[in-house]
C-alpha positions as protocol buffer text, in pm:
chain_id: "A"
residue {
  index: 1
  type: UNK
  ca { x: -7347 y: -923 z: -3479 }
}
residue {
  index: 2
  type: UNK
  ca { x: -7094 y: -646 z: -3412 }
}
residue {
  index: 3
  type: UNK
  ca { x: -6870 y: -899 z: -3236 }
}
residue {
  index: 4
  type: UNK
  ca { x: -6864 y: -1114 z: -3553 }
}
residue {
  index: 5
  type: UNK
  ca { x: -6775 y: -813 z: -3771 }
}
residue {
  index: 6
  type: UNK
  ca { x: -6479 y: -730 z: -3545 }
}
residue {
  index: 7
  type: UNK
  ca { x: -6378 y: -1095 z: -3525 }
}
residue {
  index: 8
  type: UNK
  ca { x: -6399 y: -1169 z: -3898 }
}
residue {
  index: 9
  type: UNK
  ca { x: -6304 y: -818 z: -4011 }
}
residue {
  index: 10
  type: UNK
  ca { x: -5961 y: -855 z: -3855 }
}
residue {
  index: 11
  type: UNK
  ca { x: -5894 y: -1175 z: -4052 }
}
residue {
  index: 12
  type: UNK
  ca { x: -5739 y: -1003 z: -4357 }
}
residue {
  index: 13
  type: UNK
  ca { x: -5498 y: -805 z: -4138 }
}
residue {
  index: 14
  type: UNK
  ca { x: -5383 y: -1109 z: -3945 }
}
residue {
  index: 15
  type: UNK
  ca { x: -5363 y: -1310 z: -4268 }
}
residue {
  index: 16
  type: UNK
  ca { x: -5129 y: -1047 z: -4419 }
}
residue {
  index: 17
  type: UNK
  ca { x: -4913 y: -1046 z: -4105 }
}
residue {
  index: 18
  type: UNK
  ca { x: -4874 y: -1424 z: -4117 }
}
residue {
  index: 19
  type: UNK
  ca { x: -4775 y: -1431 z: -4483 }
}
residue {
  index: 20
  type: UNK
  ca { x: -4530 y: -1144 z: -4450 }
}
residue {
  index: 21
  type: UNK
  ca { x: -4307 y: -1384 z: -4257 }
}
residue {
  index: 22
  type: UNK
  ca { x: -4294 y: -1636 z: -4540 }
}
residue {
  index: 23
  type: UNK
  ca { x: -4014 y: -1452 z: -4722 }
}
residue {
  index: 24
  type: UNK
  ca { x: -3822 y: -1779 z: -4762 }
}
residue {
  index: 25
  type: UNK
  ca { x: -4080 y: -1894 z: -5016 }
}
residue {
  index: 26
  type: UNK
  ca { x: -3941 y: -1664 z: -5285 }
}
residue {
  index: 27
  type: UNK
  ca { x: -3625 y: -1725 z: -5481 }
}
residue {
  index: 28
  type: UNK
  ca { x: -3357 y: -1470 z: -5555 }
}
residue {
  index: 29
  type: UNK
  ca { x: -3113 y: -1421 z: -5842 }
}
residue {
  index: 30
  type: UNK
  ca { x: -2758 y: -1349 z: -5727 }
}
residue {
  index: 31
  type: UNK
  ca { x: -2491 y: -1220 z: -5963 }
}
residue {
  index: 32
  type: UNK
  ca { x: -2173 y: -1401 z: -5859 }
}
residue {
  index: 33
  type: UNK
  ca { x: -1926 y: -1132 z: -5749 }
}
residue {
  index: 34
  type: UNK
  ca { x: -2199 y: -863 z: -5752 }
}
residue {
  index: 35
  type: UNK
  ca { x: -2099 y: -565 z: -5970 }
}
residue {
  index: 36
  type: UNK
  ca { x: -1746 y: -709 z: -6017 }
}
residue {
  index: 37
  type: UNK
  ca { x: -1905 y: -1022 z: -6164 }
}
residue {
  index: 38
  type: UNK
  ca { x: -1721 y: -1353 z: -6216 }
}
residue {
  index: 39
  type: UNK
  ca { x: -1352 y: -1264 z: -6251 }
}
residue {
  index: 40
  type: UNK
  ca { x: -1014 y: -1327 z: -6091 }
}
residue {
  index: 41
  type: UNK
  ca { x: -1013 y: -1000 z: -5892 }
}
residue {
  index: 42
  type: UNK
  ca { x: -1305 y: -1093 z: -5661 }
}
residue {
  index: 43
  type: UNK
  ca { x: -1274 y: -1234 z: -5309 }
}
residue {
  index: 44
  type: UNK
  ca { x: -1545 y: -1499 z: -5328 }
}
residue {
  index: 45
  type: UNK
  ca { x: -1511 y: -1592 z: -4960 }
}
residue {
  index: 46
  type: UNK
  ca { x: -1620 y: -1238 z: -4867 }
}
residue {
  index: 47
  type: UNK
  ca { x: -1887 y: -1236 z: -5136 }
}
residue {
  index: 48
  type: UNK
  ca { x: -2045 y: -1557 z: -4997 }
}
residue {
  index: 49
  type: UNK
  ca { x: -2068 y: -1412 z: -4646 }
}
residue {
  index: 50
  type: UNK
  ca { x: -2304 y: -1136 z: -4762 }
}
residue {
  index: 51
  type: UNK
  ca { x: -2588 y: -1365 z: -4867 }
}
residue {
  index: 52
  type: UNK
  ca { x: -2815 y: -1645 z: -4748 }
}
residue {
  index: 53
  type: UNK
  ca { x: -2889 y: -1878 z: -5038 }
}
residue {
  index: 54
  type: UNK
  ca { x: -3169 y: -2134 z: -5043 }
}
residue {
  index: 55
  type: UNK
  ca { x: -3316 y: -2400 z: -5269 }
}
residue {
  index: 56
  type: UNK
  ca { x: -3471 y: -2229 z: -5571 }
}
residue {
  index: 57
  type: UNK
  ca { x: -3225 y: -1939 z: -5581 }
}
residue {
  index: 58
  type: UNK
  ca { x: -3029 y: -1873 z: -5899 }
}
residue {
  index: 59
  type: UNK
  ca { x: -2659 y: -1795 z: -5935 }
}
residue {
  index: 60
  type: UNK
  ca { x: -2583 y: -1575 z: -6234 }
}
residue {
  index: 61
  type: UNK
  ca { x: -2228 y: -1601 z: -6368 }
}
residue {
  index: 62
  type: UNK
  ca { x: -2147 y: -1294 z: -6580 }
}
residue {
  index: 63
  type: UNK
  ca { x: -1809 y: -1270 z: -6749 }
}
residue {
  index: 64
  type: UNK
  ca { x: -1640 y: -1204 z: -7082 }
}
residue {
  index: 65
  type: UNK
  ca { x: -1692 y: -1513 z: -7294 }
}
residue {
  index: 66
  type: UNK
  ca { x: -1358 y: -1671 z: -7377 }
}
residue {
  index: 67
  type: UNK
  ca { x: -1179 y: -1509 z: -7082 }
}
residue {
  index: 68
  type: UNK
  ca { x: -1357 y: -1713 z: -6815 }
}
residue {
  index: 69
  type: UNK
  ca { x: -1604 y: -1996 z: -6769 }
}
residue {
  index: 70
  type: UNK
  ca { x: -1783 y: -2159 z: -6478 }
}
residue {
  index: 71
  type: UNK
  ca { x: -1775 y: -2531 z: -6409 }
}
residue {
  index: 72
  type: UNK
  ca { x: -1984 y: -2705 z: -6143 }
}
residue {
  index: 73
  type: UNK
  ca { x: -1754 y: -2973 z: -6005 }
}
residue {
  index: 74
  type: UNK
  ca { x: -1714 y: -3232 z: -5731 }
}
residue {
  index: 75
  type: UNK
  ca { x: -1546 y: -3142 z: -5404 }
}
residue {
  index: 76
  type: UNK
  ca { x: -1228 y: -3328 z: -5501 }
}
residue {
  index: 77
  type: UNK
  ca { x: -1206 y: -3136 z: -5829 }
}
residue {
  index: 78
  type: UNK
  ca { x: -1275 y: -2809 z: -5644 }
}
residue {
  index: 79
  type: UNK
  ca { x: -990 y: -2875 z: -5400 }
}
residue {
  index: 80
  type: UNK
  ca { x: -739 y: -2984 z: -5666 }
}
residue {
  index: 81
  type: UNK
  ca { x: -847 y: -2745 z: -5946 }
}
residue {
  index: 82
  type: UNK
  ca { x: -789 y: -3037 z: -6184 }
}
residue {
  index: 83
  type: UNK
  ca { x: -1091 y: -3056 z: -6415 }
}
residue {
  index: 84
  type: UNK
  ca { x: -976 y: -3366 z: -6604 }
}
residue {
  index: 85
  type: UNK
  ca { x: -1247 y: -3543 z: -6403 }
}
residue {
  index: 86
  type: UNK
  ca { x: -1528 y: -3451 z: -6166 }
}
residue {
  index: 87
  type: UNK
  ca { x: -1700 y: -3190 z: -6387 }
}
residue {
  index: 88
  type: UNK
  ca { x: -2078 y: -3195 z: -6332 }
}
residue {
  index: 89
  type: UNK
  ca { x: -2173 y: -2905 z: -6563 }
}
residue {
  index: 90
  type: UNK
  ca { x: -2000 y: -2654 z: -6788 }
}
residue {
  index: 91
  type: UNK
  ca { x: -2115 y: -2295 z: -6834 }
}
residue {
  index: 92
  type: UNK
  ca { x: -1939 y: -2096 z: -7105 }
}
residue {
  index: 93
  type: UNK
  ca { x: -2179 y: -1837 z: -7251 }
}
residue {
  index: 94
  type: UNK
  ca { x: -2073 y: -1536 z: -7042 }
}
residue {
  index: 95
  type: UNK
  ca { x: -2421 y: -1499 z: -6892 }
}
residue {
  index: 96
  type: UNK
  ca { x: -2499 y: -1831 z: -6727 }
}
residue {
  index: 97
  type: UNK
  ca { x: -2789 y: -1903 z: -6489 }
}
residue {
  index: 98
  type: UNK
  ca { x: -2747 y: -2188 z: -6241 }
}
residue {
  index: 99
  type: UNK
  ca { x: -3057 y: -2278 z: -6040 }
}
residue {
  index: 100
  type: UNK
  ca { x: -2984 y: -2417 z: -5693 }
}
residue {
  index: 101
  type: UNK
  ca { x: -3253 y: -2682 z: -5732 }
}
residue {
  index: 102
  type: UNK
  ca { x: -3171 y: -2913 z: -5445 }
}
residue {
  index: 103
  type: UNK
  ca { x: -3037 y: -2917 z: -5094 }
}
residue {
  index: 104
  type: UNK
  ca { x: -2675 y: -3020 z: -5147 }
}
residue {
  index: 105
  type: UNK
  ca { x: -2316 y: -2902 z: -5170 }
}
residue {
  index: 106
  type: UNK
  ca { x: -2233 y: -2702 z: -5481 }
}
residue {
  index: 107
  type: UNK
  ca { x: -1875 y: -2639 z: -5595 }
}
residue {
  index: 108
  type: UNK
  ca { x: -1778 y: -2395 z: -5874 }
}
residue {
  index: 109
  type: UNK
  ca { x: -1447 y: -2318 z: -6042 }
}
residue {
  index: 110
  type: UNK
  ca { x: -1317 y: -2124 z: -6340 }
}
residue {
  index: 111
  type: UNK
  ca { x: -1137 y: -2369 z: -6571 }
}
residue {
  index: 112
  type: UNK
  ca { x: -917 y: -2110 z: -6745 }
}
residue {
  index: 113
  type: UNK
  ca { x: -551 y: -2186 z: -6673 }
}
residue {
  index: 114
  type: UNK
  ca { x: -444 y: -2055 z: -6332 }
}
residue {
  index: 115
  type: UNK
  ca { x: -778 y: -1896 z: -6239 }
}
residue {
  index: 116
  type: UNK
  ca { x: -901 y: -2168 z: -6002 }
}
residue {
  index: 117
  type: UNK
  ca { x: -570 y: -2187 z: -5816 }
}
residue {
  index: 118
  type: UNK
  ca { x: -572 y: -1806 z: -5810 }
}
residue {
  index: 119
  type: UNK
  ca { x: -897 y: -1806 z: -5610 }
}
residue {
  index: 120
  type: UNK
  ca { x: -1165 y: -1807 z: -5876 }
}
residue {
  index: 121
  type: UNK
  ca { x: -1370 y: -2076 z: -5704 }
}
residue {
  index: 122
  type: UNK
  ca { x: -1619 y: -2120 z: -5423 }
}
residue {
  index: 123
  type: UNK
  ca { x: -1824 y: -2386 z: -5249 }
}
residue {
  index: 124
  type: UNK
  ca { x: -2163 y: -2358 z: -5079 }
}
residue {
  index: 125
  type: UNK
  ca { x: -2391 y: -2597 z: -4892 }
}
residue {
  index: 126
  type: UNK
  ca { x: -2747 y: -2506 z: -4985 }
}
residue {
  index: 127
  type: UNK
  ca { x: -3009 y: -2628 z: -4743 }
}
residue {
  index: 128
  type: UNK
  ca { x: -3387 y: -2639 z: -4762 }
}
residue {
  index: 129
  type: UNK
  ca { x: -3545 y: -2329 z: -4618 }
}
residue {
  index: 130
  type: UNK
  ca { x: -3371 y: -1994 z: -4622 }
}
residue {
  index: 131
  type: UNK
  ca { x: -3034 y: -2100 z: -4479 }
}
residue {
  index: 132
  type: UNK
  ca { x: -2685 y: -2178 z: -4601 }
}
residue {
  index: 133
  type: UNK
  ca { x: -2359 y: -2286 z: -4454 }
}
residue {
  index: 134
  type: UNK
  ca { x: -2048 y: -2151 z: -4624 }
}
residue {
  index: 135
  type: UNK
  ca { x: -1801 y: -2433 z: -4659 }
}
residue {
  index: 136
  type: UNK
  ca { x: -1506 y: -2195 z: -4671 }
}
residue {
  index: 137
  type: UNK
  ca { x: -1427 y: -2025 z: -4424 }
}
residue {
  index: 138
  type: UNK
  ca { x: -1581 y: -2051 z: -4078 }
}
residue {
  index: 139
  type: UNK
  ca { x: -1885 y: -1828 z: -4007 }
}
residue {
  index: 140
  type: UNK
  ca { x: -1831 y: -1466 z: -3915 }
}
residue {
  index: 141
  type: UNK
  ca { x: -1885 y: -1330 z: -3564 }
}
residue {
  index: 142
  type: UNK
  ca { x: -2214 y: -1159 z: -3656 }
}
residue {
  index: 143
  type: UNK
  ca { x: -2378 y: -1474 z: -3796 }
}
residue {
  index: 144
  type: UNK
  ca { x: -2565 y: -1514 z: -3466 }
}
residue {
  index: 145
  type: UNK
  ca { x: -2769 y: -1202 z: -3540 }
}
residue {
  index: 146
  type: UNK
  ca { x: -2917 y: -1367 z: -3852 }
}
residue {
  index: 147
  type: UNK
  ca { x: -3014 y: -1670 z: -3641 }
}
residue {
  index: 148
  type: UNK
  ca { x: -3176 y: -1441 z: -3380 }
}
residue {
  index: 149
  type: UNK
  ca { x: -3376 y: -1264 z: -3653 }
}
residue {
  index: 150
  type: UNK
  ca { x: -3493 y: -1597 z: -3791 }
}
residue {
  index: 151
  type: UNK
  ca { x: -3604 y: -1709 z: -3443 }
}
residue {
  index: 152
  type: UNK
  ca { x: -3784 y: -1376 z: -3385 }
}
residue {
  index: 153
  type: UNK
  ca { x: -3971 y: -1416 z: -3716 }
}
residue {
  index: 154
  type: UNK
  ca { x: -4078 y: -1766 z: -3613 }
}
residue {
  index: 155
  type: UNK
  ca { x: -4209 y: -1637 z: -3277 }
}
residue {
  index: 156
  type: UNK
  ca { x: -4413 y: -1365 z: -3449 }
}
residue {
  index: 157
  type: UNK
  ca { x: -4549 y: -1614 z: -3700 }
}
residue {
  index: 158
  type: UNK
  ca { x: -4657 y: -1852 z: -3423 }
}
residue {
  index: 159
  type: UNK
  ca { x: -4814 y: -1564 z: -3229 }
}
residue {
  index: 160
  type: UNK
  ca { x: -5017 y: -1451 z: -3532 }
}
residue {
  index: 161
  type: UNK
  ca { x: -5120 y: -1812 z: -3598 }
}
residue {
  index: 162
  type: UNK
  ca { x: -5243 y: -1839 z: -3239 }
}
residue {
  index: 163
  type: UNK
  ca { x: -5458 y: -1529 z: -3287 }
}
residue {
  index: 164
  type: UNK
  ca { x: -5612 y: -1681 z: -3601 }
}
residue {
  index: 165
  type: UNK
  ca { x: -5692 y: -2002 z: -3418 }
}
residue {
  index: 166
  type: UNK
  ca { x: -5859 y: -1808 z: -3136 }
}
residue {
  index: 167
  type: UNK
  ca { x: -6068 y: -1610 z: -3385 }
}
residue {
  index: 168
  type: UNK
  ca { x: -6216 y: -1911 z: -3559 }
}
residue {
  index: 169
  type: UNK
  ca { x: -6228 y: -2187 z: -3297 }
}
């Protein structure tokens, strides 16, 4: 009897350990440009390198209405900054929420004259799970540490799952 209490009494602890590694299941809201928000003074290449976006996350574009806007565009439009074609969505309220709802490439530009060519644009490749590949520029030297952490989390999750299997089978 005491063996069963120890065996089944540890279930909640192991259950909590397993689910603590499922952090990728939650979505995050990211303000584009952080405290500097969406404006022409931000280095969006550097901003992108600070985060790992995933499907379900939300990009929040905050800016002064009338001074900026945010357009989701095709890659060709992103590269040329010519929004006469290739515009997928227009955001112009000053507090726009864009849900990253699928695993695909997203491209964003400001359509105010000169802003896109001045650097007010970025592109991301959102993948399923909790990973992203920045399309511009190449990954930084410390990107391997994030991969190592992800692998370590997977090992711990598998270890805890093995303990659960041994407890009940």
